[in-house]
Short mmCIF file of C-alpha atoms in Angstrom, two decimals:
data_model
loop_
_atom_site.label_atom_id
_atom_site.label_comp_id
_atom_site.label_asym_id
_atom_site.label_seq_id
_atom_site.Cartn_x
_atom_site.Cartn_y
_atom_site.Cartn_z
CA UNK A 1 -52.38 51.03 37.52
CA UNK A 2 -54.99 48.58 36.17
CA UNK A 3 -57.70 50.38 38.16
CA UNK A 4 -56.54 53.71 36.73
CA UNK A 5 -56.62 52.24 33.22
CA UNK A 6 -60.24 51.26 33.64
CA UNK A 7 -61.31 54.71 34.80
CA UNK A 8 -59.07 56.85 32.55
CA UNK A 9 -59.21 56.07 28.81
CA UNK A 10 -56.27 58.40 28.10
CA UNK A 11 -54.07 56.51 30.56
CA UNK A 12 -55.23 53.22 29.05
CA UNK A 13 -54.19 54.45 25.61
CA UNK A 14 -50.74 55.48 26.88
CA UNK A 15 -50.30 52.13 28.64
CA UNK A 16 -51.22 50.28 25.45
CA UNK A 17 -48.77 52.36 23.43
CA UNK A 18 -46.01 51.77 26.00
CA UNK A 19 -46.68 48.03 25.98
CA UNK A 20 -46.59 47.93 22.16
CA UNK A 21 -43.35 49.91 22.10
CA UNK A 22 -41.74 47.57 24.62
CA UNK A 23 -42.79 44.54 22.55
CA UNK A 24 -41.19 46.11 19.46
CA UNK A 25 -38.00 46.80 21.42
CA UNK A 26 -37.85 43.17 22.57
CA UNK A 27 -38.37 42.03 18.96
CA UNK A 28 -35.56 44.32 17.77
CA UNK A 29 -33.22 43.01 20.46
CA UNK A 30 -34.03 39.45 19.38
CA UNK A 31 -33.46 40.43 15.75
CA UNK A 32 -30.05 41.89 16.64
CA UNK A 33 -29.14 38.68 18.47
CA UNK A 34 -30.30 36.54 15.53
CA UNK A 35 -28.58 38.79 13.00
CA UNK A 36 -25.27 38.50 14.85
CA UNK A 37 -25.52 34.69 14.57
CA UNK A 38 -25.79 34.65 10.76
CA UNK A 39 -22.72 32.99 9.31
CA UNK A 40 -21.23 32.09 12.72
CA UNK A 41 -21.98 28.40 12.27
CA UNK A 42 -20.88 26.86 8.99
CA UNK A 43 -23.63 25.89 6.54
CA UNK A 44 -24.65 22.24 6.68
CA UNK A 45 -27.22 19.90 5.17
CA UNK A 46 -30.64 20.71 6.66
CA UNK A 47 -33.71 18.46 6.34
CA UNK A 48 -36.50 20.83 5.31
CA UNK A 49 -39.34 18.45 6.22
CA UNK A 50 -38.02 18.25 9.78
CA UNK A 51 -37.47 22.02 9.94
CA UNK A 52 -41.06 22.77 8.89
CA UNK A 53 -42.37 20.39 11.55
CA UNK A 54 -40.13 21.98 14.19
CA UNK A 55 -41.04 25.55 13.21
CA UNK A 56 -44.74 24.61 13.36
CA UNK A 57 -44.33 23.64 17.02
CA UNK A 58 -42.78 27.05 17.78
CA UNK A 59 -44.96 29.40 15.71
CA UNK A 60 -48.12 30.93 17.22
CA UNK A 61 -50.49 29.14 14.83
CA UNK A 62 -53.73 29.16 16.81
CA UNK A 63 -56.26 27.27 14.65
CA UNK A 64 -54.17 27.51 11.47
CA UNK A 65 -53.21 24.14 9.97
CA UNK A 66 -49.71 23.57 8.56
CA UNK A 67 -49.57 21.01 5.73
CA UNK A 68 -46.02 19.76 5.24
CA UNK A 69 -45.89 18.23 1.75
CA UNK A 70 -42.08 18.25 1.65
CA UNK A 71 -40.78 14.70 1.26
CA UNK A 72 -38.72 13.50 4.20
CA UNK A 73 -35.06 13.77 3.33
CA UNK A 74 -35.45 16.95 1.25
CA UNK A 75 -32.20 18.62 2.26
CA UNK A 76 -30.64 21.97 1.45
CA UNK A 77 -27.13 23.17 2.22
CA UNK A 78 -27.84 26.23 4.36
CA UNK A 79 -27.04 28.20 7.46
CA UNK A 80 -28.55 26.43 10.51
CA UNK A 81 -30.64 29.57 11.10
CA UNK A 82 -32.85 28.44 8.20
CA UNK A 83 -35.24 27.22 10.91
CA UNK A 84 -35.99 30.90 11.56
CA UNK A 85 -36.94 31.33 7.90
CA UNK A 86 -39.64 28.67 8.15
CA UNK A 87 -40.79 30.14 11.48
CA UNK A 88 -40.94 33.69 10.04
CA UNK A 89 -42.97 32.54 7.04
CA UNK A 90 -45.51 30.85 9.33
CA UNK A 91 -45.57 33.74 11.80
CA UNK A 92 -46.13 36.30 9.02
CA UNK A 93 -48.88 34.17 7.45
CA UNK A 94 -50.78 34.03 10.74
CA UNK A 95 -50.06 37.66 11.67
CA UNK A 96 -51.04 39.23 8.33
CA UNK A 97 -53.16 36.61 6.54
CA UNK A 98 -56.36 37.76 8.29
CA UNK A 99 -58.74 35.00 7.11
CA UNK A 100 -56.02 32.34 6.94
CA UNK A 101 -56.84 28.70 7.73
CA UNK A 102 -53.97 26.78 6.08
CA UNK A 103 -50.25 27.13 5.39
CA UNK A 104 -48.76 24.61 2.94
CA UNK A 105 -45.13 23.77 2.23
CA UNK A 106 -44.35 22.02 -1.05
CA UNK A 107 -41.40 21.38 -3.35
CA UNK A 108 -40.69 21.23 -7.07
CA UNK A 109 -37.38 20.26 -8.56
CA UNK A 110 -35.97 20.96 -11.98
CA UNK A 111 -32.64 20.39 -13.65
CA UNK A 112 -31.04 23.54 -12.32
CA UNK A 113 -32.86 24.31 -9.04
CA UNK A 114 -35.18 23.19 -6.29
CA UNK A 115 -38.11 25.43 -5.36
CA UNK A 116 -39.43 25.22 -1.81
CA UNK A 117 -42.81 26.94 -1.62
CA UNK A 118 -44.81 28.26 1.31
CA UNK A 119 -48.39 29.19 0.38
CA UNK A 120 -51.33 30.26 2.48
CA UNK A 121 -55.01 30.97 1.93
CA UNK A 122 -54.97 34.38 3.59
CA UNK A 123 -55.39 37.81 2.01
CA UNK A 124 -52.01 37.81 0.29
CA UNK A 125 -49.48 40.61 -0.05
CA UNK A 126 -50.80 43.84 -1.61
CA UNK A 127 -49.24 44.44 -5.04
CA UNK A 128 -47.80 47.80 -3.99
CA UNK A 129 -45.92 46.17 -1.08
CA UNK A 130 -44.38 43.18 -2.89
CA UNK A 131 -41.09 44.87 -3.77
CA UNK A 132 -40.60 46.31 -0.28
CA UNK A 133 -41.54 43.46 2.07
CA UNK A 134 -37.92 42.28 2.24
CA UNK A 135 -36.61 45.76 3.12
CA UNK A 136 -35.43 46.08 6.70
CA UNK A 137 -37.92 48.18 8.67
CA UNK A 138 -40.80 47.86 6.19
CA UNK A 139 -43.99 46.34 7.51
CA UNK A 140 -46.63 46.56 10.17
CA UNK A 141 -44.67 44.94 13.01
CA UNK A 142 -40.88 45.29 13.26
CA UNK A 143 -40.22 44.87 9.54
CA UNK A 144 -37.24 42.66 10.30
CA UNK A 145 -38.36 39.04 9.86
CA UNK A 146 -38.37 38.81 6.07
CA UNK A 147 -35.18 40.87 5.79
CA UNK A 148 -33.47 38.48 8.20
CA UNK A 149 -34.89 35.46 6.34
CA UNK A 150 -33.54 36.67 3.02
CA UNK A 151 -30.08 37.27 4.52
CA UNK A 152 -29.99 33.83 6.17
CA UNK A 153 -30.77 32.17 2.83
CA UNK A 154 -28.43 34.42 0.87
CA UNK A 155 -25.40 32.95 2.67
CA UNK A 156 -25.70 29.84 0.48
CA UNK A 157 -27.17 31.61 -2.59
CA UNK A 158 -30.77 30.59 -1.88
CA UNK A 159 -33.12 33.32 -3.08
CA UNK A 160 -36.48 34.23 -1.55
CA UNK A 161 -39.33 35.94 -3.38
CA UNK A 162 -43.06 36.47 -2.96
CA UNK A 163 -45.20 35.42 -5.92
CA UNK A 164 -48.72 35.17 -4.48
CA UNK A 165 -51.82 36.97 -5.67
CA UNK A 166 -53.45 39.68 -3.53
CA UNK A 167 -56.81 38.46 -2.25
CA UNK A 168 -55.90 34.80 -2.87
CA UNK A 169 -52.94 34.27 -0.55
CA UNK A 170 -49.23 34.75 -0.05
CA UNK A 171 -46.74 32.52 -1.84
CA UNK A 172 -43.08 32.56 -0.89
CA UNK A 173 -40.59 30.68 -3.06
CA UNK A 174 -37.12 29.69 -1.92
CA UNK A 175 -35.03 28.96 -5.01
CA UNK A 176 -32.20 26.57 -4.13
CA UNK A 177 -29.44 26.38 -6.76
CA UNK A 178 -28.16 23.13 -8.25
CA UNK A 179 -25.58 21.43 -6.07
CA UNK A 180 -27.00 22.76 -2.80
CA UNK A 181 -29.97 20.42 -2.45
CA UNK A 182 -30.54 16.67 -2.36
CA UNK A 183 -33.20 14.09 -1.60
CA UNK A 184 -31.75 11.48 0.75
CA UNK A 185 -34.86 9.35 1.32
CA UNK A 186 -38.02 8.64 -0.57
CA UNK A 187 -41.33 9.40 1.11
CA UNK A 188 -43.08 6.31 2.40
#
């Protein structure tokens, strides 16, 4: 078949389309599996610094650098699938950021909430897509990752929004309500 691909451009195109379709099917099967797991395990305290580090070992980062500025011991009360949220944010940044070199996670607390932020230096989210990127099926790949991420966070009332500027980079903010976050250790 590989020899035929090299000599017949039409066959090569069909093979590429078939391969892409099979990759999307695999991604949808994985999404279905992940989606079925939401809410199965009770929410628990999750150390966000550790989760970012773990997701960075799993995500296909290539040459992209992840800067984890979350203090150790920054914990949120969330579904254990929150690891997938951090992974999806990194994966999307690399996949769609085009010129991306860095992904940064940071935190800001206030009296009534904690804001976990994921920023990158890629191309950002086009203004006309901002409202739809969390819709299931919207996007260039499967359109499922951000929808799943939002649902995982929603279990414990954590909201997720995109506030970046097109051309400057994406910026995703996870707003954690009072009473569902804590700092258990100070950074050294």
